Amino acid sequence: MTNWAGCRRRMYDTIDSTNKEARLWARQGAPHGAVIVAKTQTAGRGRQGRTWESPPGAGLWLSILLRPAIKAEEIPLLPFAIALAAADACARVSRYEIRIKWPNDLLLGNQKVAGILLEKEGDAVIAGIGVNVNQQETDFPVELRQKATSLKMHTDVALSIAQLENELLREIEKRLDDWDFLDEYQQRCMTIGTRVRVLAVADAFDGVATGIDSTGALLVRDDTGRTRAVYAADVSIRGVDGYV
Ligand code: BTN
């Protein structure tokens, strides 16, 4: 049971993007916690302008509209709350350890099992969450097979997308109501303490990720010893030691 997460819910068989639909609904005044779910998306959106594969019945494709009572400067921290919530929900239904890669990719082993896209719409934030649940390896496009995985590829437990949605909404509500997650996020984020390659449009460098600052930037000590703050919108991160 939740108090506000999922208080209104629109379910579609097919939609272009649940995030896009949630943004329209936000403009019409949808309340905090309103949810859009689809069985399949024809134009699922990923971070940094990428697309998100969302085949019918293969995963949880959900957007939740948030109007959290937080300060404007705390909004960049929202992705971390959603990442913890999604990781815990996925772990509970699959009984498998889910790792968080900064800022909010979820990995199973070294492959991505879920992605999160936050978009602002007026004073609302749309958190779009895509979890690969039922795909087999051959269901992914060839170019994604090394990088992507699904919960089912790693577990014998029967997976219910409906149960995953319920767990996710419960965890999101808990994380946002508590609003005390930054230390836990830093402890659980696999990126922190590892060597990373930072890929920006104009620049690339290697270093060690040392933490998150209060603006949500990842702090990376480069090989000259200088600490640089990098922002999720501007860079991609690769694990130098093998993760995606
Ligand atoms: C990423 O690139 O890792 C983020 C992927 C986010 C995908 C989800 S699926 C539900 C919601 N609707 C979208 O169009 N995108 C998000």
Short mmCIF file of N, CA and C and ligand atoms in Angstrom, two decimals, residues 15-21 36-38 41 43-54 60-64 104-106 112 114-119 126-131, ligand 1:
data_model
loop_
_atom_site.label_atom_id
_atom_site.label_comp_id
_atom_site.label_asym_id
_atom_site.label_seq_id
_atom_site.Cartn_x
_atom_site.Cartn_y
_atom_site.Cartn_z
N ILE A 15 2.19 2.87 -26.40
CA ILE A 15 2.32 4.32 -26.33
C ILE A 15 3.68 4.67 -26.93
N ASP A 16 3.86 5.93 -27.35
CA ASP A 16 5.20 6.27 -27.84
C ASP A 16 6.20 6.26 -26.70
N SER A 17 5.93 7.07 -25.65
CA SER A 17 6.84 7.11 -24.51
C SER A 17 6.02 7.49 -23.28
N THR A 18 6.15 6.71 -22.24
CA THR A 18 5.42 7.05 -21.00
C THR A 18 5.90 8.39 -20.44
N ASN A 19 7.19 8.70 -20.63
CA ASN A 19 7.68 10.00 -20.15
C ASN A 19 7.01 11.14 -20.89
N LYS A 20 6.88 10.98 -22.21
CA LYS A 20 6.27 12.04 -23.01
C LYS A 20 4.81 12.24 -22.57
N GLU A 21 4.11 11.14 -22.37
CA GLU A 21 2.70 11.22 -21.95
C GLU A 21 2.59 11.84 -20.55
N ILE A 36 2.15 6.57 -15.21
CA ILE A 36 1.79 6.06 -16.54
C ILE A 36 2.59 4.78 -16.77
N VAL A 37 1.92 3.73 -17.19
CA VAL A 37 2.60 2.47 -17.49
C VAL A 37 2.15 2.02 -18.87
N ALA A 38 3.04 1.36 -19.59
CA ALA A 38 2.66 0.83 -20.91
C ALA A 38 3.22 -0.58 -21.06
N GLN A 41 6.45 0.47 -25.63
CA GLN A 41 6.65 1.85 -26.09
C GLN A 41 7.25 1.78 -27.50
N ALA A 43 8.52 4.57 -28.97
CA ALA A 43 9.61 5.56 -29.03
C ALA A 43 10.12 5.83 -27.61
N GLY A 44 10.48 4.76 -26.92
CA GLY A 44 11.00 4.89 -25.56
C GLY A 44 12.27 5.73 -25.57
N ARG A 45 12.37 6.61 -24.58
CA ARG A 45 13.50 7.54 -24.57
C ARG A 45 14.50 7.16 -23.49
N GLY A 46 15.78 7.25 -23.84
CA GLY A 46 16.83 7.01 -22.88
C GLY A 46 17.57 8.30 -22.58
N ARG A 47 18.58 8.21 -21.73
CA ARG A 47 19.38 9.38 -21.39
C ARG A 47 20.23 9.78 -22.58
N GLN A 48 20.61 11.05 -22.59
CA GLN A 48 21.52 11.61 -23.58
C GLN A 48 21.04 11.34 -25.01
N GLY A 49 19.71 11.46 -25.19
CA GLY A 49 19.12 11.39 -26.53
C GLY A 49 19.06 9.99 -27.11
N ARG A 50 19.38 8.98 -26.29
CA ARG A 50 19.33 7.61 -26.82
C ARG A 50 17.90 7.10 -26.83
N THR A 51 17.67 6.00 -27.56
CA THR A 51 16.35 5.37 -27.52
C THR A 51 16.38 4.25 -26.48
N TRP A 52 15.20 3.80 -26.08
CA TRP A 52 15.10 2.72 -25.09
C TRP A 52 14.19 1.63 -25.66
N GLU A 53 14.75 0.46 -25.85
CA GLU A 53 13.98 -0.67 -26.38
C GLU A 53 12.94 -1.11 -25.34
N SER A 54 11.68 -1.19 -25.76
CA SER A 54 10.62 -1.52 -24.80
C SER A 54 9.63 -2.51 -25.42
N LEU A 60 9.11 -3.55 -17.35
CA LEU A 60 8.30 -2.51 -16.71
C LEU A 60 8.71 -1.19 -17.34
N TRP A 61 7.77 -0.56 -18.01
CA TRP A 61 8.01 0.74 -18.65
C TRP A 61 7.07 1.72 -17.97
N LEU A 62 7.60 2.52 -17.08
CA LEU A 62 6.75 3.30 -16.17
C LEU A 62 7.31 4.70 -15.97
N SER A 63 6.41 5.67 -15.90
CA SER A 63 6.81 7.03 -15.51
C SER A 63 5.97 7.46 -14.33
N ILE A 64 6.63 8.08 -13.37
CA ILE A 64 5.91 8.64 -12.21
C ILE A 64 6.18 10.13 -12.16
N ASN A 104 22.41 6.69 -12.35
CA ASN A 104 21.25 5.85 -12.02
C ASN A 104 21.02 4.71 -13.00
N ASP A 105 22.10 4.11 -13.46
CA ASP A 105 21.95 2.85 -14.21
C ASP A 105 21.96 1.71 -13.21
N LEU A 106 21.14 0.71 -13.47
CA LEU A 106 21.15 -0.48 -12.60
C LEU A 106 21.78 -1.63 -13.37
N LYS A 112 23.66 -3.88 -18.04
CA LYS A 112 22.58 -2.98 -17.60
C LYS A 112 21.23 -3.69 -17.64
N ALA A 114 18.41 -2.01 -16.00
CA ALA A 114 17.37 -0.98 -15.90
C ALA A 114 18.00 0.40 -16.07
N GLY A 115 17.18 1.32 -16.58
CA GLY A 115 17.64 2.69 -16.78
C GLY A 115 16.59 3.66 -16.29
N ILE A 116 17.03 4.85 -15.95
CA ILE A 116 16.15 5.86 -15.37
C ILE A 116 16.39 7.18 -16.09
N LEU A 117 15.30 7.83 -16.48
CA LEU A 117 15.40 9.12 -17.17
C LEU A 117 14.54 10.12 -16.44
N LEU A 118 15.16 11.15 -15.88
CA LEU A 118 14.39 12.21 -15.21
C LEU A 118 14.29 13.41 -16.13
N GLU A 119 13.09 13.95 -16.25
CA GLU A 119 12.87 15.13 -17.08
C GLU A 119 12.01 16.12 -16.31
N ILE A 126 9.44 14.30 -14.02
CA ILE A 126 8.98 12.99 -14.46
C ILE A 126 10.14 12.02 -14.29
N ALA A 127 9.91 10.97 -13.51
CA ALA A 127 10.93 9.92 -13.39
C ALA A 127 10.47 8.73 -14.22
N GLY A 128 11.19 8.47 -15.29
CA GLY A 128 10.86 7.33 -16.16
C GLY A 128 11.80 6.18 -15.85
N ILE A 129 11.21 5.02 -15.63
CA ILE A 129 12.01 3.87 -15.22
C ILE A 129 11.72 2.72 -16.18
N GLY A 130 12.77 2.17 -16.73
CA GLY A 130 12.62 1.01 -17.61
C GLY A 130 13.41 -0.15 -17.03
N VAL A 131 12.71 -1.26 -16.78
CA VAL A 131 13.39 -2.45 -16.23
C VAL A 131 13.21 -3.60 -17.22
C1 BTN B 1 18.55 5.26 -19.80
O1 BTN B 1 18.98 5.70 -20.87
O2 BTN B 1 19.23 4.51 -19.10
C2 BTN B 1 17.18 5.66 -19.31
C3 BTN B 1 16.11 4.77 -19.86
C4 BTN B 1 14.73 5.12 -19.34
C5 BTN B 1 13.65 4.29 -20.00
C6 BTN B 1 12.30 4.53 -19.39
S1 BTN B 1 11.10 3.35 -19.92
C7 BTN B 1 9.81 4.30 -19.20
C8 BTN B 1 10.15 5.76 -19.46
N1 BTN B 1 9.63 6.21 -20.74
C9 BTN B 1 10.59 6.53 -21.59
O3 BTN B 1 10.42 6.95 -22.75
N2 BTN B 1 11.79 6.36 -21.01
C10 BTN B 1 11.66 5.90 -19.64
#
